[in-house]
Coordinates of C-alpha atoms in Angstrom, one line a residue:
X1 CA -9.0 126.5 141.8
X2 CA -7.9 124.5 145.0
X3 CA -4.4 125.2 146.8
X4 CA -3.4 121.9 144.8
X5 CA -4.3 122.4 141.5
X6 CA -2.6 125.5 141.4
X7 CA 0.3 123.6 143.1
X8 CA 0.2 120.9 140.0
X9 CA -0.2 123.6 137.4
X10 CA 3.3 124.5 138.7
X11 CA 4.9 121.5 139.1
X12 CA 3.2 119.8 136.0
X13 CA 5.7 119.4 133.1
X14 CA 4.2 121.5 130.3
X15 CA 2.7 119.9 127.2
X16 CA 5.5 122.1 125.1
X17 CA 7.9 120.1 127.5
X18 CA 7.0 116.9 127.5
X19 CA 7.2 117.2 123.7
X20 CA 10.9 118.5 124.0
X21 CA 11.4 115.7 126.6
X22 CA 9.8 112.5 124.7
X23 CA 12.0 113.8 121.5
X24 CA 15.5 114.2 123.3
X25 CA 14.6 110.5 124.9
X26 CA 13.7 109.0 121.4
X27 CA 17.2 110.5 120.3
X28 CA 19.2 109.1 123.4
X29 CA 18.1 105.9 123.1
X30 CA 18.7 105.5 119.2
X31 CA 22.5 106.9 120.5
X32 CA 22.5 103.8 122.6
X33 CA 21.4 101.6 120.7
X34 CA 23.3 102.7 117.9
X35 CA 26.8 102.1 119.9
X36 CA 25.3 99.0 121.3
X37 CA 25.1 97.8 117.6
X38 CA 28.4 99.3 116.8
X39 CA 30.4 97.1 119.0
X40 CA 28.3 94.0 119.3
X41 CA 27.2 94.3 122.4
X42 CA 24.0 92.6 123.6
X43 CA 21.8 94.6 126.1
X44 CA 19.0 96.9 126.1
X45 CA 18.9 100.3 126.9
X46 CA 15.4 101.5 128.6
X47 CA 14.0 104.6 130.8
X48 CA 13.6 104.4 134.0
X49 CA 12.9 106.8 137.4
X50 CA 9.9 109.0 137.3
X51 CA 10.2 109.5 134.0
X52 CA 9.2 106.5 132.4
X53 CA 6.6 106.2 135.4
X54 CA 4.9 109.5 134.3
X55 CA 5.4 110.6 138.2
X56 CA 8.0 113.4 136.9
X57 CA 8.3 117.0 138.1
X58 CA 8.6 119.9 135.8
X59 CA 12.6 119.8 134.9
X60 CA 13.1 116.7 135.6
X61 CA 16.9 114.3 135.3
X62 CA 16.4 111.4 132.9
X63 CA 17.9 107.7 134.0
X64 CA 18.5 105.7 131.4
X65 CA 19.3 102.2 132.4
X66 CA 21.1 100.0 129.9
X67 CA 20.7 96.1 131.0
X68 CA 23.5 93.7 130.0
X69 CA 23.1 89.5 129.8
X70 CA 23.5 88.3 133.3
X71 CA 26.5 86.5 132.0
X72 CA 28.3 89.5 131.3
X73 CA 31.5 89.7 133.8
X74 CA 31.1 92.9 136.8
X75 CA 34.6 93.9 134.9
X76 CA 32.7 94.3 131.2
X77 CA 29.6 95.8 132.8
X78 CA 31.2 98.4 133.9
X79 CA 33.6 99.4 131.2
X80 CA 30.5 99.3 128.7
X81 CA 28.5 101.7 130.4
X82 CA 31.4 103.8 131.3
X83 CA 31.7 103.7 127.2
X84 CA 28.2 104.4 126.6
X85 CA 28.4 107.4 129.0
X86 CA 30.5 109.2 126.4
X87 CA 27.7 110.3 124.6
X88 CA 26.8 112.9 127.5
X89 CA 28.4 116.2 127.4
X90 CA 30.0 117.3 130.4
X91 CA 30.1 113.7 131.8
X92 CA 31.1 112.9 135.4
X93 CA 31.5 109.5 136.4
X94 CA 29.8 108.7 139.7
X95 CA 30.6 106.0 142.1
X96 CA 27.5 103.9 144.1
X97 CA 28.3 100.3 144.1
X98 CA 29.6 99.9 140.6
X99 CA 30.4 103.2 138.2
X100 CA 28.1 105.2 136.3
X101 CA 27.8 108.6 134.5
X102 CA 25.9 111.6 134.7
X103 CA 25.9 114.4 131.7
X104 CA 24.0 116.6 130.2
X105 CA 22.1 115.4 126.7
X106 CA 20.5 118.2 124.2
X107 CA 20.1 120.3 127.7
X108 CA 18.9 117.3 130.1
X109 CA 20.4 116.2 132.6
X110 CA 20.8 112.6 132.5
X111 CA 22.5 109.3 134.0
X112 CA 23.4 106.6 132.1
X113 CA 23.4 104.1 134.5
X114 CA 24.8 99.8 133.6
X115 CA 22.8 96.7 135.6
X116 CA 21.8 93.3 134.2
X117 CA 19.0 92.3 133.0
X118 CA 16.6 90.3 135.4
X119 CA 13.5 88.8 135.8
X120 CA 12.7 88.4 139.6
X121 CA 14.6 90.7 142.5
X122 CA 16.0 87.4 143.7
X123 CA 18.3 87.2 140.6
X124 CA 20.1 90.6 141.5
X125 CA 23.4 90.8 141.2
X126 CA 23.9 94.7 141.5
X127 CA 21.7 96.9 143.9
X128 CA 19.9 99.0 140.4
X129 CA 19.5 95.5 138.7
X130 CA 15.4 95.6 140.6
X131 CA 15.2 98.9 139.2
X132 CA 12.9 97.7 135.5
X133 CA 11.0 95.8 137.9
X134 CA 10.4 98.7 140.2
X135 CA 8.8 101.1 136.8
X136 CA 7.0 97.4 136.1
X137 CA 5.4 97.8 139.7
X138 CA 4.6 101.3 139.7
X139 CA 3.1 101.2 136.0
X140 CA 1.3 98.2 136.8
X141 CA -0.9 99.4 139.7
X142 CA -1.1 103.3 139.1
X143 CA -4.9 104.4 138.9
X144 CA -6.3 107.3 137.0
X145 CA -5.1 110.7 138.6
X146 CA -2.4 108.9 141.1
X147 CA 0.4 110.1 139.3
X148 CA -0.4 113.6 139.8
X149 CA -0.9 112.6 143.5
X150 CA 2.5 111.2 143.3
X151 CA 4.0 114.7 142.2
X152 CA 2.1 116.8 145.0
X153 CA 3.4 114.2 147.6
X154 CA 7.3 114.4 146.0
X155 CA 6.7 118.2 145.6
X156 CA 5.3 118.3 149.0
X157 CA 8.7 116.3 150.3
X158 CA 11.4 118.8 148.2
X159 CA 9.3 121.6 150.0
X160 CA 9.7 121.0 154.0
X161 CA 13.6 119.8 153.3
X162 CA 12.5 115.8 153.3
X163 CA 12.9 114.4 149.2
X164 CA 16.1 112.3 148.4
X165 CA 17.0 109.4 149.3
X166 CA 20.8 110.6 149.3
X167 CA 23.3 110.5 152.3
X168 CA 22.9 113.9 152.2
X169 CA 19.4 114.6 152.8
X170 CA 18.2 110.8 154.5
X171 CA 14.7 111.5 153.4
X172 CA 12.0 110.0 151.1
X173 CA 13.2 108.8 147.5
X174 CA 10.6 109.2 144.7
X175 CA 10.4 105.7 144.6
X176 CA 9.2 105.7 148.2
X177 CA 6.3 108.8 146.9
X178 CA 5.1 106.6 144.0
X179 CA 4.8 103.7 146.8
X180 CA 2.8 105.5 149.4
X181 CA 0.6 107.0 147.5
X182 CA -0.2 103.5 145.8
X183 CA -0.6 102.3 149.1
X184 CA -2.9 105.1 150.8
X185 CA -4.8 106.4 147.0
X186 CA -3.5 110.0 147.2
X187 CA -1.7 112.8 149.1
X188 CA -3.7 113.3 151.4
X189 CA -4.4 110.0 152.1
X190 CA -0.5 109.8 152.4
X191 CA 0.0 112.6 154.8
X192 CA -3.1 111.3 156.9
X193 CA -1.5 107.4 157.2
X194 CA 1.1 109.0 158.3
X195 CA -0.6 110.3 161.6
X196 CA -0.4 107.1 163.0
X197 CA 3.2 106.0 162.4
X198 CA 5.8 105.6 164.9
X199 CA 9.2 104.2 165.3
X200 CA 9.6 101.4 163.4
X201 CA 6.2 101.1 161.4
X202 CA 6.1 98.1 159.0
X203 CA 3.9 99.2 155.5
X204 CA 3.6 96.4 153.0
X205 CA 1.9 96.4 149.6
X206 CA 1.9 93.2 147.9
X207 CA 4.8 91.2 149.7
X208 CA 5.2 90.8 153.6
X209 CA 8.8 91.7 154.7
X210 CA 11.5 88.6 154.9
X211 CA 13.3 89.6 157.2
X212 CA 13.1 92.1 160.3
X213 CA 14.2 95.5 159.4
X214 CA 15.9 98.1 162.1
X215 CA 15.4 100.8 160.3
X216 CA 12.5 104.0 162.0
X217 CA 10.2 103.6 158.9
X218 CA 9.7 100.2 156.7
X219 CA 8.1 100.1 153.5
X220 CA 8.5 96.6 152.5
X221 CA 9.8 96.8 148.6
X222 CA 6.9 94.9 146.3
X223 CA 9.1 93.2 144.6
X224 CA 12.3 92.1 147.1
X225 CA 10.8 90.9 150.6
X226 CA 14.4 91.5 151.7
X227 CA 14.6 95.3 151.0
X228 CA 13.1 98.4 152.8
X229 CA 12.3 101.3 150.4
X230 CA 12.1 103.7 153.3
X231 CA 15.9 102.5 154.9
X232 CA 17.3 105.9 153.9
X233 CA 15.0 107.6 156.2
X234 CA 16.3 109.1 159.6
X235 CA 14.3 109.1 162.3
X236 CA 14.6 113.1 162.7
X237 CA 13.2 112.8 159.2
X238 CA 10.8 110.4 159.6
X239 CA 9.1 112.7 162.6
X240 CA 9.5 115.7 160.5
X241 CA 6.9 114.2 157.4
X242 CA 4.5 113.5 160.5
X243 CA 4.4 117.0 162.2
X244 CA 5.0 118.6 158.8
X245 CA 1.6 116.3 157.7
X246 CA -0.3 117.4 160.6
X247 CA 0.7 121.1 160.4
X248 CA -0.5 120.8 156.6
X249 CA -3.3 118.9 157.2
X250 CA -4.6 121.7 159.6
X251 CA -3.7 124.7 157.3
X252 CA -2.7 123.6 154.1
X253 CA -0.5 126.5 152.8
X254 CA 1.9 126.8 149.4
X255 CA 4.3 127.6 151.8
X256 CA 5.0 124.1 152.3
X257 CA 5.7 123.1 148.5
X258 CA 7.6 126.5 147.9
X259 CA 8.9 127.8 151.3
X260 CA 10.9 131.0 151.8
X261 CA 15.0 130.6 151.2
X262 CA 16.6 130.8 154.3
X263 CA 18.0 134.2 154.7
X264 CA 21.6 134.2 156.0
X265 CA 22.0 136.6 159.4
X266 CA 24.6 138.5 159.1
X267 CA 27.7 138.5 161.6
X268 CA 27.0 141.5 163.2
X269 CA 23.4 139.8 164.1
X270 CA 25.2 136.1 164.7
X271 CA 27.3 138.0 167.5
X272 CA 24.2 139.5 168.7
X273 CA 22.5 136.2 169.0
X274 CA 25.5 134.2 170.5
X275 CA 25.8 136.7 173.3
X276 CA 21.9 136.4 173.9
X277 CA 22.4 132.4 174.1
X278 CA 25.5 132.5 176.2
X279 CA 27.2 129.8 174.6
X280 CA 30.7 129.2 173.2
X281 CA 31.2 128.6 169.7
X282 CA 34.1 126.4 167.7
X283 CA 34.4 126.0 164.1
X284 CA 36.4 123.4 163.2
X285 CA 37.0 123.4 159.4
X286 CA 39.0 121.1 156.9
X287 CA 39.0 121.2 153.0
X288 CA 36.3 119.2 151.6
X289 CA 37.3 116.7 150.0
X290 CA 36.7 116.4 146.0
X291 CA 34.2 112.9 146.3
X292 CA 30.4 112.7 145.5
X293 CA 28.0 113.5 148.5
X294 CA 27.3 110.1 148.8
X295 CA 30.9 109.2 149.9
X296 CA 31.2 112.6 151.8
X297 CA 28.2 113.2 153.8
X298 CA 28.3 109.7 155.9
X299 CA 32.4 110.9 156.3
X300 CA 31.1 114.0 157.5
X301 CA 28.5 112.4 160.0
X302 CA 31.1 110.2 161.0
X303 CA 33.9 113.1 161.8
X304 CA 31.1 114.6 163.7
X305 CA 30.1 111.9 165.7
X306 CA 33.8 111.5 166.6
X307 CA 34.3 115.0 167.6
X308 CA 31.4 115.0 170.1
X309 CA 32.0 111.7 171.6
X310 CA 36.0 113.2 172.6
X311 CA 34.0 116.6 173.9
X312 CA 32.0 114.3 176.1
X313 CA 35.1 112.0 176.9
X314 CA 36.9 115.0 178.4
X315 CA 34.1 116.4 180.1
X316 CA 33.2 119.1 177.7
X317 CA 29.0 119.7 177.7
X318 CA 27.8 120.5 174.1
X319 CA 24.9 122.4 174.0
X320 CA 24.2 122.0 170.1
X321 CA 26.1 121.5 167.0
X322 CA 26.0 120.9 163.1
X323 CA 28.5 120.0 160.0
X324 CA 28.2 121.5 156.8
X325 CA 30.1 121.7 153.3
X326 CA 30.5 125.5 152.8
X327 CA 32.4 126.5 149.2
X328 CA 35.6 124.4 149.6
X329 CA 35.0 123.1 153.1
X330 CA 34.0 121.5 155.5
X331 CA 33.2 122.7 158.4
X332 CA 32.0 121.2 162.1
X333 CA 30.0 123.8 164.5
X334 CA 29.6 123.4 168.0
X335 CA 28.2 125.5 170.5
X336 CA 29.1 124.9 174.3
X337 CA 28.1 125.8 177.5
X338 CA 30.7 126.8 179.4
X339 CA 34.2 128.4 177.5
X340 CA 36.7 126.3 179.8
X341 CA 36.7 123.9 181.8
X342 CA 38.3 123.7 185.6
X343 CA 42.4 122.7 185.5
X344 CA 41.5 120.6 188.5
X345 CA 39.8 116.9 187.0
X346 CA 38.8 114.4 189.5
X347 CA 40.1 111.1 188.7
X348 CA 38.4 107.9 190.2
X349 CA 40.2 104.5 190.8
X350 CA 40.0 100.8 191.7
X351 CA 38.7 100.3 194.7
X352 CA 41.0 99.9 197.7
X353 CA 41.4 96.1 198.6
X354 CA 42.2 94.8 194.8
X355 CA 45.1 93.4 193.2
X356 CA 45.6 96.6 190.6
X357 CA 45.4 99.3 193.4
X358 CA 48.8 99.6 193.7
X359 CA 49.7 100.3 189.7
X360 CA 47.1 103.0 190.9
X361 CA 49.1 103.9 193.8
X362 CA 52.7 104.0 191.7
X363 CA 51.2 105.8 189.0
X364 CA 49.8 109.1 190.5
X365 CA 52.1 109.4 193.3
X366 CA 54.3 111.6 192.5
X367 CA 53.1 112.4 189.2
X368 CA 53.6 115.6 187.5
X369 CA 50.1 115.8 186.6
X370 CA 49.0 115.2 190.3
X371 CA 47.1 118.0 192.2
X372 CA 45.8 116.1 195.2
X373 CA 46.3 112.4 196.4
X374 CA 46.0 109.7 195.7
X375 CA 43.1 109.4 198.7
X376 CA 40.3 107.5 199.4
X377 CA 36.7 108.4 198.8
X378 CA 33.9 105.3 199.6
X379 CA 35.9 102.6 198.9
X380 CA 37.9 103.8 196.4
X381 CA 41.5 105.3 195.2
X382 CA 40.8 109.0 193.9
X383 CA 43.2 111.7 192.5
X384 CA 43.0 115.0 191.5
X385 CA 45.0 115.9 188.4
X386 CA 45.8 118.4 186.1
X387 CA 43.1 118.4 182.9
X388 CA 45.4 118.4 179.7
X389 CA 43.2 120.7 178.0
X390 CA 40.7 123.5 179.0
X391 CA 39.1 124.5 175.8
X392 CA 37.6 122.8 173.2
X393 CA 39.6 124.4 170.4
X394 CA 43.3 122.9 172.0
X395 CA 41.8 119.5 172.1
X396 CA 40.3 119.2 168.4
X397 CA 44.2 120.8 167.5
X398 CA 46.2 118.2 169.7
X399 CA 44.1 115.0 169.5
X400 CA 42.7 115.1 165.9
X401 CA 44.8 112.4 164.5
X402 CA 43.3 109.6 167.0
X403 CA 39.7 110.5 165.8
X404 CA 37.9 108.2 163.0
X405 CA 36.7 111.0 160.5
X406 CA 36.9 108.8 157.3
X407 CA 39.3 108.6 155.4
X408 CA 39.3 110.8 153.2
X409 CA 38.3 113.7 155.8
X410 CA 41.7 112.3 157.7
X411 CA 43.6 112.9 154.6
X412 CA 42.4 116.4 154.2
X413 CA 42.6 117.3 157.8
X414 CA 46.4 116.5 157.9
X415 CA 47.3 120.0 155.7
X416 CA 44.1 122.0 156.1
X417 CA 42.1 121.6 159.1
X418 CA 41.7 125.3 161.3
X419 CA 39.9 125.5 164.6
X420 CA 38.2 128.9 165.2
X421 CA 37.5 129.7 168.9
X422 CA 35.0 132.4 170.5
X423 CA 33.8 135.5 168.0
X424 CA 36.4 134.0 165.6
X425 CA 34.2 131.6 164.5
X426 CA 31.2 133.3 163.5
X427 CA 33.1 134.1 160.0
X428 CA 31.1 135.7 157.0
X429 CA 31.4 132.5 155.1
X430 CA 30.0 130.1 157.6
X431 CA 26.5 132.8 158.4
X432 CA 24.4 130.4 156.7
X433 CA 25.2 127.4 158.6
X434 CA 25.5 129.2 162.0
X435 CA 22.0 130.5 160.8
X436 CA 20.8 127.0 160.7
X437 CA 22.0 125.8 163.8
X438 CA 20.5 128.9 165.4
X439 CA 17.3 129.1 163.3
X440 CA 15.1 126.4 164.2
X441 CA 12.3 126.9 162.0
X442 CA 10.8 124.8 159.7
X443 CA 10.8 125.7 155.8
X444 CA 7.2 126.1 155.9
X445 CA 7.4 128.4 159.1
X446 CA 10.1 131.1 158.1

């Protein structure tokens, strides 16, 4: 048996399951349908994601999409399948463009998820309304065999850190899977495309793109010119698929479907490696807000944009950093190179024959903050003043308010955020995440 049969023999939903599965879906949709009738409404409830495409993964979530007339006010659309949602157990509603919920049904996970009902992607009036035309697609050009292709490649994906299209993760979305392996026949035929991508590749199936896309990879979506399946994708992600590729394509190993958890080092060994680097560390942390990921993780990226670009501002050199929800929080690690800066910061002003020299002039002479000067260096007025702050951990305290974290991070950050400085940072609830940032490994590698 080859490496990836074994790996499908795995990943393959069972014929016991599938059973278990196609029964549980026949029930949930005679639920629906039942409601629907109940109250009069008009709409049609069908399967959608991998699940109707027969591309699913053992265990795999269950979206059911329930398309309303496209007359149907936003307002209705939403409380009906907020409604229709209460036959989950345990349901949560979620937020993307419009609501939805996700529950649990006879020991699935599953979404039931509102759009309206359309014919051609240019009819759209929510961003899941292509979705039936997307399982259309897919069903409509899958060849004998591909689908299994389709789970090696998605397997492939979960296993070197890469599958999800979610602001968490910015990687491949299975949608993206079923496309590229219609496009290039298999897997392998995936992973071997993929050796000659680079920044900003254009790949298009049956439509040409209709605009120009930004975005590092561009799969052109079959069905809607206008849309880039692949505009999730980071470009740290995007080169990641095509070393991981190459690395697989060279030795292909289960370790890149089912790689080795990370192991956490403990503090003791964190310490150990902090003082072999040198650096400084920080740990600024903050309650994590109770949002879904979606909402939180471009907040986070955003709050840690922020922080470095005020490091940089005020002259402090970060060597590497990270962010991170750990438990209850969220938490920003940085790693510097030096522990404090100079007192003494050099100050350079207009040059000496303009108009504004003299504000220059009025407003350092003299000044409390003033160490040298004002004097000329080139053509220019300089100073040498007093830096307001030397560490990193008295600037994030004093100057957090003017940063743009999100707004929901601000709100947190105004009762809970901590800054922990030095050895006090490396805390037993954060070793993971300092692992990470200090473990560069790959999944497959560790």
């Amino acid at each position: 048996m080859s490496l990836e049969d074994a790996i499908l023999a795995r990943i393959r939903p069972t014929p016991e399951e599938e059973t278990t599965l196609e029964a549980m879906v026949h029930d949930l949709l005679a639920a629906v349908q039942a409601v629907l009738r109940d109250r009069g409404w008009e709409a049609k409830p069908f399967v959608s994601g991998s699940v109707a495409k027969g591309t699913h993964l053992t265990g795999a979530d269950v979206d059911l999409f329930v398309a309303f007339p496209a007359d149907l006010p936003r307002e209705d659309l939403e409380k009906r399948g907020l409604a229709l949602g209460e036959l989950l157990e345990r349901g949560v509603h979620m937020y993307a463009e419009h609501p939805y919920t996700r529950g649990f049904y006879r020991g699935f996970q599953v979404e039931i998820v509102p759009c309206y009902r359309i014919t051609d992607a240019s009819q759209r009036m929510t961003a899941v309304d292509r979705t039936p035309l997307h399982v259309d697609y897919v069903l409509g050009h899958l060849n004998g065999g591909q689908g299994d292709q389709i789970r090696l490649l998605k397997s492939w994906s979960e296993g070197i850190g890469l599958y999800g299209a979610e602001a968490k993760i910015r990687g491949f979305s299975g949608y993206l899977c079923e496309l590229l392996v219609l496009k290039y026949g298999s897997f392998r035929g995936v992973l071997e495309a993929s050796q000659g991508w680079r920044r900003g590749v254009v790949i298009e199936l049956d439509r040409v793109a209709a605009r120009k896309f930004d975005e590092p990879l561009v799969l052109v979506d079959p069905v809607d010119g206008n849309r880039n399946v692949a505009s999730a994708v980071s470009l740290d992600q995007m080169a990641t698929f095509v070393h991981a590729a190459r690395e697989y394509l060279r030795e292909a190993r289960e370790a890149f479907f089912f790689p080795k958890p990370l192991k956490p080092l403990s503090v003791a060994r964190l310490r150990a490696r902090a003082k072999r680097r040198g650096g400084v560390l920080l740990a600024v942390s903050l309650r994590a807000p109770q949002i879904t990921d979606d909402v939180l993780y471009p907040q986070l990226r955003k709050g840690h944009r922020a922080l470095l670009e005020r490091f940089e501002r005020e002259g402090f050199a970060v060597h590497d950093s990270r962010f991170d929800v750990v438990g209850r929080e969220a938490i920003f690690l940085f790693e510097f190179r030096t522990a404090l800066l100079p007192r003494v910061l050099r100050h350079e002003g207009p040059p000496v024959w303009v108009k504004n020299a003299k504000e220059f002039l009025e407003k350092w002479q003299g000044n409390p903050r003033t160490l040298a000067g004002p004097f000329i260096v080139g053509d220019r007025w300089t100073v040498d003043v007093a830096r307001e702050f030397v560490d990193a951990a008295s600037l994030v305290k004093a100057s957090w308010r003017s940063l743009s974290l999100g707004k929901d991070l601000e709100k947190s950050a105004r009762s809970s955020l901590r800054a922990y400085a030095g050895p006090a940072a490396l805390r037993s609830a954060y070793a993971e995440a300092w692992t990470r940032l200090f473990d560069k490994r790959f999944p497959w590698e560790r």
